[in-house]
Coordinates of C-alpha atoms in Angstrom, one line a residue:
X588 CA -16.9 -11.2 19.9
X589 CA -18.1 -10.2 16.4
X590 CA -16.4 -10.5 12.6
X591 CA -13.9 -7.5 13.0
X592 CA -13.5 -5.1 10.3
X593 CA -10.7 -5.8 8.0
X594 CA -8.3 -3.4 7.4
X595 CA -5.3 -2.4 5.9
X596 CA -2.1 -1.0 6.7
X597 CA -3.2 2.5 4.5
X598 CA -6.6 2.7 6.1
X599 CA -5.4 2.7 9.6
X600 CA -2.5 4.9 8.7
X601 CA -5.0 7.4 7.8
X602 CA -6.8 6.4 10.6
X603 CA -4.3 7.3 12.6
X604 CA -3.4 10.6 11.0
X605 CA -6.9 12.4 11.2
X606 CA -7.4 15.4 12.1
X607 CA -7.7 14.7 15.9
X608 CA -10.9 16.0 17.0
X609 CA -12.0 14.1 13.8
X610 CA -10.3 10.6 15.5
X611 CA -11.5 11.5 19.2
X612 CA -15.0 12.0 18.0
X613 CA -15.2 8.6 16.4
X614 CA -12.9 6.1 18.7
X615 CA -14.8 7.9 21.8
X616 CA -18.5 6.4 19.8
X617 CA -17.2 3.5 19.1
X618 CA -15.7 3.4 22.9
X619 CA -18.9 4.6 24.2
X620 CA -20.9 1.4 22.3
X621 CA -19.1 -1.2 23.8
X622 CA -17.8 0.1 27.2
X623 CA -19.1 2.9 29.9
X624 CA -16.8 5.8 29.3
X625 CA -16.8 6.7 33.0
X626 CA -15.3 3.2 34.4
X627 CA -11.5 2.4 34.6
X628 CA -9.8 -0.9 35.7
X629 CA -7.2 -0.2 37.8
X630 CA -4.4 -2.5 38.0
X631 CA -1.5 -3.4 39.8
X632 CA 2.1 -4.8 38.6
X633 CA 3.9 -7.1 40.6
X634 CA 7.8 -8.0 39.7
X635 CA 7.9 -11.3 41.2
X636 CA 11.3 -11.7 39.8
X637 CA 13.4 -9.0 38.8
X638 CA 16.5 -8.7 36.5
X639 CA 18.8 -11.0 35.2
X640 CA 16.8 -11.7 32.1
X641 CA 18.7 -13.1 29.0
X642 CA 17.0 -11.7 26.9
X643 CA 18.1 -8.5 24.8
X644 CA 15.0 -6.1 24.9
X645 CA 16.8 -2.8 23.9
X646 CA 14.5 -1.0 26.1
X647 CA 14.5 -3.5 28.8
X648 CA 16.7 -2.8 32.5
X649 CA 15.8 -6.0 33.6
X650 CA 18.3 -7.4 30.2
X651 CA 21.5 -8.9 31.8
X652 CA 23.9 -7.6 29.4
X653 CA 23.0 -3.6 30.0
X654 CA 24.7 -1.9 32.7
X655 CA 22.0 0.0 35.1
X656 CA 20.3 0.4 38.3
X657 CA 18.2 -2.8 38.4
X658 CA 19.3 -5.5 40.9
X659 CA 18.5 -9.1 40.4
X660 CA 16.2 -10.3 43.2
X661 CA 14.8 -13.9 43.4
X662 CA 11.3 -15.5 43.2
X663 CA 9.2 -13.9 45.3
X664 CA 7.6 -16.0 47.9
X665 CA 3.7 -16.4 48.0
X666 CA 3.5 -14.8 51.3
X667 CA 5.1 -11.6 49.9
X668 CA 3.2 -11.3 46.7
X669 CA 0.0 -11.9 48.7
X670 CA 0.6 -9.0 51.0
X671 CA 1.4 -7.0 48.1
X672 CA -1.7 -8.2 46.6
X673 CA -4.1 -7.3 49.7
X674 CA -2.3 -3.9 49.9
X675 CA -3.4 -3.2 45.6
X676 CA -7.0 -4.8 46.4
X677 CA -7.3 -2.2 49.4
X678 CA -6.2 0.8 47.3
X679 CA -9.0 0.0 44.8
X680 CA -7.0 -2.2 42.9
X681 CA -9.3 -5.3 41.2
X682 CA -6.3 -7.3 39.0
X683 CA -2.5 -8.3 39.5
X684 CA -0.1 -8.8 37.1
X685 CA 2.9 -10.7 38.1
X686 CA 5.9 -10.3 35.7
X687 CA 8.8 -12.5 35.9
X688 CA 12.1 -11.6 34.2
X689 CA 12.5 -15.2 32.0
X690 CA 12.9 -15.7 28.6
X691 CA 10.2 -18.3 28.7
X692 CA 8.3 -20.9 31.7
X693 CA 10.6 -24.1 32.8
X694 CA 8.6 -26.6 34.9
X695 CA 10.2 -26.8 37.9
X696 CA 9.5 -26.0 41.7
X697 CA 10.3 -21.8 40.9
X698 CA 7.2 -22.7 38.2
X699 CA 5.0 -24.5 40.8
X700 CA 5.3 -21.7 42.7
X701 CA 4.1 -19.1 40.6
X702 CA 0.7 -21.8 40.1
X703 CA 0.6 -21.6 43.6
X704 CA 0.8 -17.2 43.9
X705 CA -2.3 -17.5 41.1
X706 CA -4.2 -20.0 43.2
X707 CA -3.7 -17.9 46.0
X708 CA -4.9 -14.3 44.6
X709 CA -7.6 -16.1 42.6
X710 CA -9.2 -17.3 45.9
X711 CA -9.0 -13.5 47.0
X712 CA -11.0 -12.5 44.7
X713 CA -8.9 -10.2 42.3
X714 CA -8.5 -10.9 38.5
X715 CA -4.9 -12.5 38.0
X716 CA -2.4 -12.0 35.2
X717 CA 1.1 -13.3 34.5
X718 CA 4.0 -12.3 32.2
X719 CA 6.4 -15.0 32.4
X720 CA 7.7 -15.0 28.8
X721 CA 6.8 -17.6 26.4
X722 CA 5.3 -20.9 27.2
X723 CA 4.2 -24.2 25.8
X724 CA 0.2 -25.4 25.9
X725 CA 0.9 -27.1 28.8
X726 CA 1.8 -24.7 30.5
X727 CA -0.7 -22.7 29.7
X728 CA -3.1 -25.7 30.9
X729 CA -1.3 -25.5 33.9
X730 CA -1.9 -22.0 34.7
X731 CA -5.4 -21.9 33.6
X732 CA -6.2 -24.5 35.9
X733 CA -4.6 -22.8 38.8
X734 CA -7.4 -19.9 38.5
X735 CA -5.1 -17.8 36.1
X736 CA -7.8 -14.8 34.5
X737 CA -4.9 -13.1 31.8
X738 CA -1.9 -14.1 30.2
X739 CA 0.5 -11.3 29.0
X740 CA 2.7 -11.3 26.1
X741 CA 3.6 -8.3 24.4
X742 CA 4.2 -8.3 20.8
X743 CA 6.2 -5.0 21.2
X744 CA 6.6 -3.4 18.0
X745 CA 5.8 -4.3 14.3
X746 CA 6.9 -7.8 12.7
X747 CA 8.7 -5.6 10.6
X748 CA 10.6 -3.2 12.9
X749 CA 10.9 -6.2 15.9
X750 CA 14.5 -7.3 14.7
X751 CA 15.6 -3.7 15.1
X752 CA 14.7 -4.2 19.3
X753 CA 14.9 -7.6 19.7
X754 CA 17.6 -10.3 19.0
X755 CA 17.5 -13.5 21.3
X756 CA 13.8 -14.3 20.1
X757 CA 11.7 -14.4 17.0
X758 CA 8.3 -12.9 16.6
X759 CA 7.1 -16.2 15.7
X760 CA 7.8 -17.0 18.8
X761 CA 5.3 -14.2 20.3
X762 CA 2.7 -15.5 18.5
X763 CA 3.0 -18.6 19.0
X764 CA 2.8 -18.1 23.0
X765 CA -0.8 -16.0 21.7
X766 CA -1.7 -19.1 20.1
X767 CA -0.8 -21.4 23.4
X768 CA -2.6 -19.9 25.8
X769 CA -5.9 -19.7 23.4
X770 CA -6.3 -23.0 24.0
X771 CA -7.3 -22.4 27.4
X772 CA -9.6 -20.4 29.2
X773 CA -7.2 -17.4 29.9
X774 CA -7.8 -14.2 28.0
X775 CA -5.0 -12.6 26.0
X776 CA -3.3 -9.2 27.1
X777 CA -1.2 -8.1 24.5
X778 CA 0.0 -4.9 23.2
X779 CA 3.4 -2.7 22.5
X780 CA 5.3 -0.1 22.9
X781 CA 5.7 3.4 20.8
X782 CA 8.7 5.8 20.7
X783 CA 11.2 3.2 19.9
X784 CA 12.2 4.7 16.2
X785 CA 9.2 3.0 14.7
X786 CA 7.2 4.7 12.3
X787 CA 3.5 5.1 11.8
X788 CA 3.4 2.3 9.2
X789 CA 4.9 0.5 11.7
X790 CA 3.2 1.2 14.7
X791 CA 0.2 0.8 12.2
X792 CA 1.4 -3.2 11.3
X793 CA 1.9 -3.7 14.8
X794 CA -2.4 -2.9 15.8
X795 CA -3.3 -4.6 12.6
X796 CA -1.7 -7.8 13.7
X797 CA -3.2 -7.6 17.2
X798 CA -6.7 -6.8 15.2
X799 CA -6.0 -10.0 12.8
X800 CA -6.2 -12.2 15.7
X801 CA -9.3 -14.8 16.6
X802 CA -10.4 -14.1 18.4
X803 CA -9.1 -10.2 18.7
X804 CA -7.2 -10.1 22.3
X805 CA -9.4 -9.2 25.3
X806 CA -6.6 -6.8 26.8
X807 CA -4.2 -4.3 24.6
X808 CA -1.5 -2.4 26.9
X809 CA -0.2 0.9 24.9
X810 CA 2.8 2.0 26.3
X811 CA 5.4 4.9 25.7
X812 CA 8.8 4.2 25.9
X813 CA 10.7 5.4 28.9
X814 CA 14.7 5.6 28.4
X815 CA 16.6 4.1 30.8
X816 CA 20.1 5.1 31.1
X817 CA 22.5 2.1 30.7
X818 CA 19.6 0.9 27.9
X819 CA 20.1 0.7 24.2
X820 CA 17.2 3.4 24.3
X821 CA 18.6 5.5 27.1
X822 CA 18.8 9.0 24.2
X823 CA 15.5 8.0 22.6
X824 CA 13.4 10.9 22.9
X825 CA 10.1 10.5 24.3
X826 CA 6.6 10.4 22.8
X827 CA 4.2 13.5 22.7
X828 CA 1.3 13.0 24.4
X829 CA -0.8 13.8 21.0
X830 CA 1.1 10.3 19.9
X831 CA 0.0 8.2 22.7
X832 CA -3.7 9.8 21.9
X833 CA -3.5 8.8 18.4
X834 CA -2.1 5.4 19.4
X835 CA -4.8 5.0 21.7
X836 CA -8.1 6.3 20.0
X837 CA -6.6 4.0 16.7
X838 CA -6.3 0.8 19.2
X839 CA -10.3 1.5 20.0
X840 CA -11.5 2.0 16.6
X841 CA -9.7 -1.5 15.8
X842 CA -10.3 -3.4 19.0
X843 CA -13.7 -2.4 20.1
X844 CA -14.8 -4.8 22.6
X845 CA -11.1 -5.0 23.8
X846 CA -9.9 -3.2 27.3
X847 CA -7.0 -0.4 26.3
X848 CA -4.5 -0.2 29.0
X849 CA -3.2 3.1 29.1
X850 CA 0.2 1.4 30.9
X851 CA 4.1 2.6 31.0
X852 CA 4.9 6.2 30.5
X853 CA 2.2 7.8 32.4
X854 CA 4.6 9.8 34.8
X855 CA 5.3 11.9 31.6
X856 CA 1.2 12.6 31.2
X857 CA -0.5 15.2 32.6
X858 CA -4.1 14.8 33.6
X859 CA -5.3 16.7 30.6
X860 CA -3.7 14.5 28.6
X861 CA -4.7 11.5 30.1
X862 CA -8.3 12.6 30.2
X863 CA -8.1 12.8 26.2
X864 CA -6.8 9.0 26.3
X865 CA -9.7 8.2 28.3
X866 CA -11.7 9.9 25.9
X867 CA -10.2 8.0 23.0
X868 CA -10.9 4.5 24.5
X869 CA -8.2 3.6 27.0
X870 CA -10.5 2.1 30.4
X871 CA -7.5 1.0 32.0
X872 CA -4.4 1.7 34.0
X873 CA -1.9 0.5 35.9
X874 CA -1.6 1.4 39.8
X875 CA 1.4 2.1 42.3
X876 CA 4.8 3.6 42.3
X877 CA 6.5 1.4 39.9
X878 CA 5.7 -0.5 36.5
X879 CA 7.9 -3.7 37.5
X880 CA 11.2 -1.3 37.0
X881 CA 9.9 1.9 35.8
X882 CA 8.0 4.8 37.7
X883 CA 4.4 5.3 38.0
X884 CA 2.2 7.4 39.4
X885 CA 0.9 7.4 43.1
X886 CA -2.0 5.3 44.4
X887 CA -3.5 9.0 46.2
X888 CA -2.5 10.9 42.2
X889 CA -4.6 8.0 40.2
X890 CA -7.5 8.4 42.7
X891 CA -7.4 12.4 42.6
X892 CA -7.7 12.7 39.4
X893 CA -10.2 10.0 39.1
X894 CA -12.2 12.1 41.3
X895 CA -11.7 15.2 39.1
X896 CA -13.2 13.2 36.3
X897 CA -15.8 11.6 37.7
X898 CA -14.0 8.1 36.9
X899 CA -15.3 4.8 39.2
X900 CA -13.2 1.7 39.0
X901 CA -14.0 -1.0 37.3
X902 CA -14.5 -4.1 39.9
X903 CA -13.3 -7.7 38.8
X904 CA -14.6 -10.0 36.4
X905 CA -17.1 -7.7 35.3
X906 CA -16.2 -8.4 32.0
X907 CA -15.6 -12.2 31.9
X908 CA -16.1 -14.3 34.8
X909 CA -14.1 -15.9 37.5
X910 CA -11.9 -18.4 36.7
X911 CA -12.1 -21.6 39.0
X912 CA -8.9 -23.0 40.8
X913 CA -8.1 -26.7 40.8
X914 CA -5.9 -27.2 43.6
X915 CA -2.4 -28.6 43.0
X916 CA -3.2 -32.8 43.9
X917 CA -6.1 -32.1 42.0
X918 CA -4.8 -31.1 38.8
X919 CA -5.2 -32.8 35.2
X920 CA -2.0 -31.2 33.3
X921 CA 0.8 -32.3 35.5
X922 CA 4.8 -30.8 34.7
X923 CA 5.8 -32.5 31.3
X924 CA 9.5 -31.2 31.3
X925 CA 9.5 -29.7 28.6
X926 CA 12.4 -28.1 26.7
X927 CA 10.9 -26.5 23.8
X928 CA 14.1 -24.7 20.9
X929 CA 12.5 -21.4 21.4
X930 CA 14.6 -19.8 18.4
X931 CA 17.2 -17.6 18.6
X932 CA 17.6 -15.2 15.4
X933 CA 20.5 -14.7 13.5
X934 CA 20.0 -11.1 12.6
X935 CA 21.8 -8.5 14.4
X936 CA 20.5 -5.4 15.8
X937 CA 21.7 -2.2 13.6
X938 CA 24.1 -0.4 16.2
X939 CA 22.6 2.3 18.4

C-alpha cells in the first residue's frame, strides 16, 4: 500500500461533518480509484463458541456478568462449522469469520481445534477469518500456518472513550494483538462500533488510529450499536442512518485501499440507506440471519437488493491471494504454553 495521508483529529472532524453530498461525492472517487463500486464481498459469521465470555464489553450479550437471552454453547466441532461453511459458500458467500467468546487464545486441544476448522475451510476454498480475542505471535504463527486469510480484532471505540465500555482489558492490549498478527501473513480486520455515547471527536480518534497503522489494516468493519436488553447499552438509542453514512464515507477517504464492512446494525437499514453506504465506500457485508448474537438480514433480502442495484459479489482472494495450509505434523510453530498477563485496568466504568 502507499504513504497514507496524515491527518488530524480536526481535519477528519470536518471531514466527517461536510455537507453530505459534498462527503459522498469525494469518498465515492476516492472509492471508485481503488475498488469497482459495483462488487460487494459477502460474508458470513460463524459463533463457534458462544457466551460465557469474561470479559465486560458493555454492549456485549455474550459478557457473563449481564443477564440476557444468550446461552453458553461449547466449541463447535469441525464437522459442524464445515456444514455451516458449505451452506454460506452455496448462498454466495466467499469468506467465514469464526468468532469465539474468549478473552484471548490458550493453547490447548479447544485451540488445536480451531487450527484444524481453518485448515479445513481454507482447503474449501473460502477466505478464512477468526475472532478469538487477543493472542501472542505464536499464535498467530500458528494460525497463519494453518491457512488462516484474516485475523479480527476490533479496537471498538476511541483510546479515549474505550475505558467508558471496557474494563477487563486495556487498549494496549488491542493493539498489541494488531501488532502480533503483522508478523505473519494474515491481513488485519479491524474496526469499531458507533452509537455507544461517543462523540465525533471520538469516533474521529478511533479512524485516525486505524489510519496510523503500517501498514493501514486491509479490512475495517463499521458497525452500529444494537441494544440488547440485559446489556449496559440496552436504552442507548440507536444511530441514524446519515451517521453510519458519514462513518462510512470518512473510513474510505482514510483507508482507501482498505475493504469497509458495512457489518452489525443493518436490520435497522433500509435499502436506500444502504445504497448510500455503498456509495460512500463500504464493499462489504455480512450474510445470514445472525451476526454471532445479533440479527441480520436474510440470505434471499441481501441478494434482492443486490439485484436491485446491480451489485455482483466479490469472489475470494481477489484481493490478496490464498493462503497455503501446513498440515498439523507438518507444522514449524508448535504450542508454546503460553500464559501471557494480558492487563486488567483499574479504572472503573462511570455507572450507566
Amino acid at each position: 500500500m502507499s504513504e497514507a495521508k496524515k491527518w488530524t483529529q480536526k481535519e477528519v472532524v470536518a471531514l466527517y461533518n461536510k455537507p453530505i453530498m459534498e462527503l459522498l461525492y469525494e469518498a465515492a472517487g476516492v472509492h471508485r480509484t481503488y475498488h469497482n463500486p459495483n462488487k460487494i464481498q459477502v460474508s458470513t459469521l460463524i459463533s463457534i463458541k458462544t457466551g460465557g465470555c469474561p470479559e465486560d464489553c458493555a454492549y456485549c450479550p455474550q459478557a457473563a456478568r449481564y443477564h440476557t437471552d444468550v446461552k453458553a454453547q461449547a466449541l463447535m466441532s469441525v464437522e459442524q462449522v464445515k456444514a455451516q461453511a458449505l451452506a454460506a459458500k452455496a448462498n454466495g458467500s466467499s469468506r467465514i469469520c469464526m468468532g469465539a467468546a474468549w478473552r484471548n487464545v490458550k493453547d490447548g486441544p479447544e485451540f488445536d481445534q480451531v487450527l484444524e476448522m481453518v485448515r479445513t475451510l481454507n482447503q474449501m476454498d473460502m477466505e478464512v477469518c477468526c475472532t478469538l480475542g487477543m493472542l501472542t505471535e505464536n499464535q498467530a504463527q500458528r494460525l497463519s500456518e494453518a491457512g488462516l486469510y484474516a485475523y479480527n480484532h476490533n479496537l471498538d471505540s476511541s483510546a479515549e472513550y474505550y475505558g467508558e465500555i471496557i474494563t477487563t482489558r486495556s487498549y494496549a492490549d488491542r493493539l498489541q494483538t494488531i501488532e502480533n498478527v503483522r508478523k505473519t501473513n494474515i491481513t488485519i480486520c479491524s474496526g469499531g462500533i458507533i452509537g455507544m455515547g461517543e462523540s465525533v471527536a471520538q469516533r474521529a480518534d478511533m479512524l485516525l488510529t486505524l489510519a496510523s497503522l503500517v501498514p493501514q489494516p486491509e479490512s475495517v468493519p463499521i458497525n452500529a450499536l444494537v441494544p440488547v436488553a440485559g446489556t449496559p447499552m440496552e436504552s442507548q438509542q440507536t444511530v441514524s442512518i446519515w451517521e453510519m453514512v458519514r462513518m462510512v464515507a470518512t473510513a474510505r477517504i482514510l483507508l482507501p485501499q482498505t475493504q469497509v464492512r458495512l457489518s452489525a446494525g443493518r436490520t435497522g437499514m433500509s435499502r436506500e440507506g444502504q445504497a448510500l453506504c455503498f456509495f460512500a465506500g463500504a464493499n462489504s457485508i455480512f450474510t445470514g440471519d445472525k451476526l454471532l448474537t445479533t440479527p441480520n438480514p436474510d440470505v434471499s433480502e441481501d441478494m434482492q437488493m443486490f439485484r436491485e442495484l446491480g451489485l455482483i459479489p466479490q469472489q475470494a482472494f481477489e484481493k490478496r491471494s490464498q493462503p497455503k495450509t501446513v498440515a498439523a505434523a507438518d507444522a514449524h510453530f508448535k504450542a508454546q504454553g503460553e500464559k501471557p498477563k494480558w492487563s486488567r485496568p483499574p479504572r472503573k466504568r462511570k455507572p450507566s
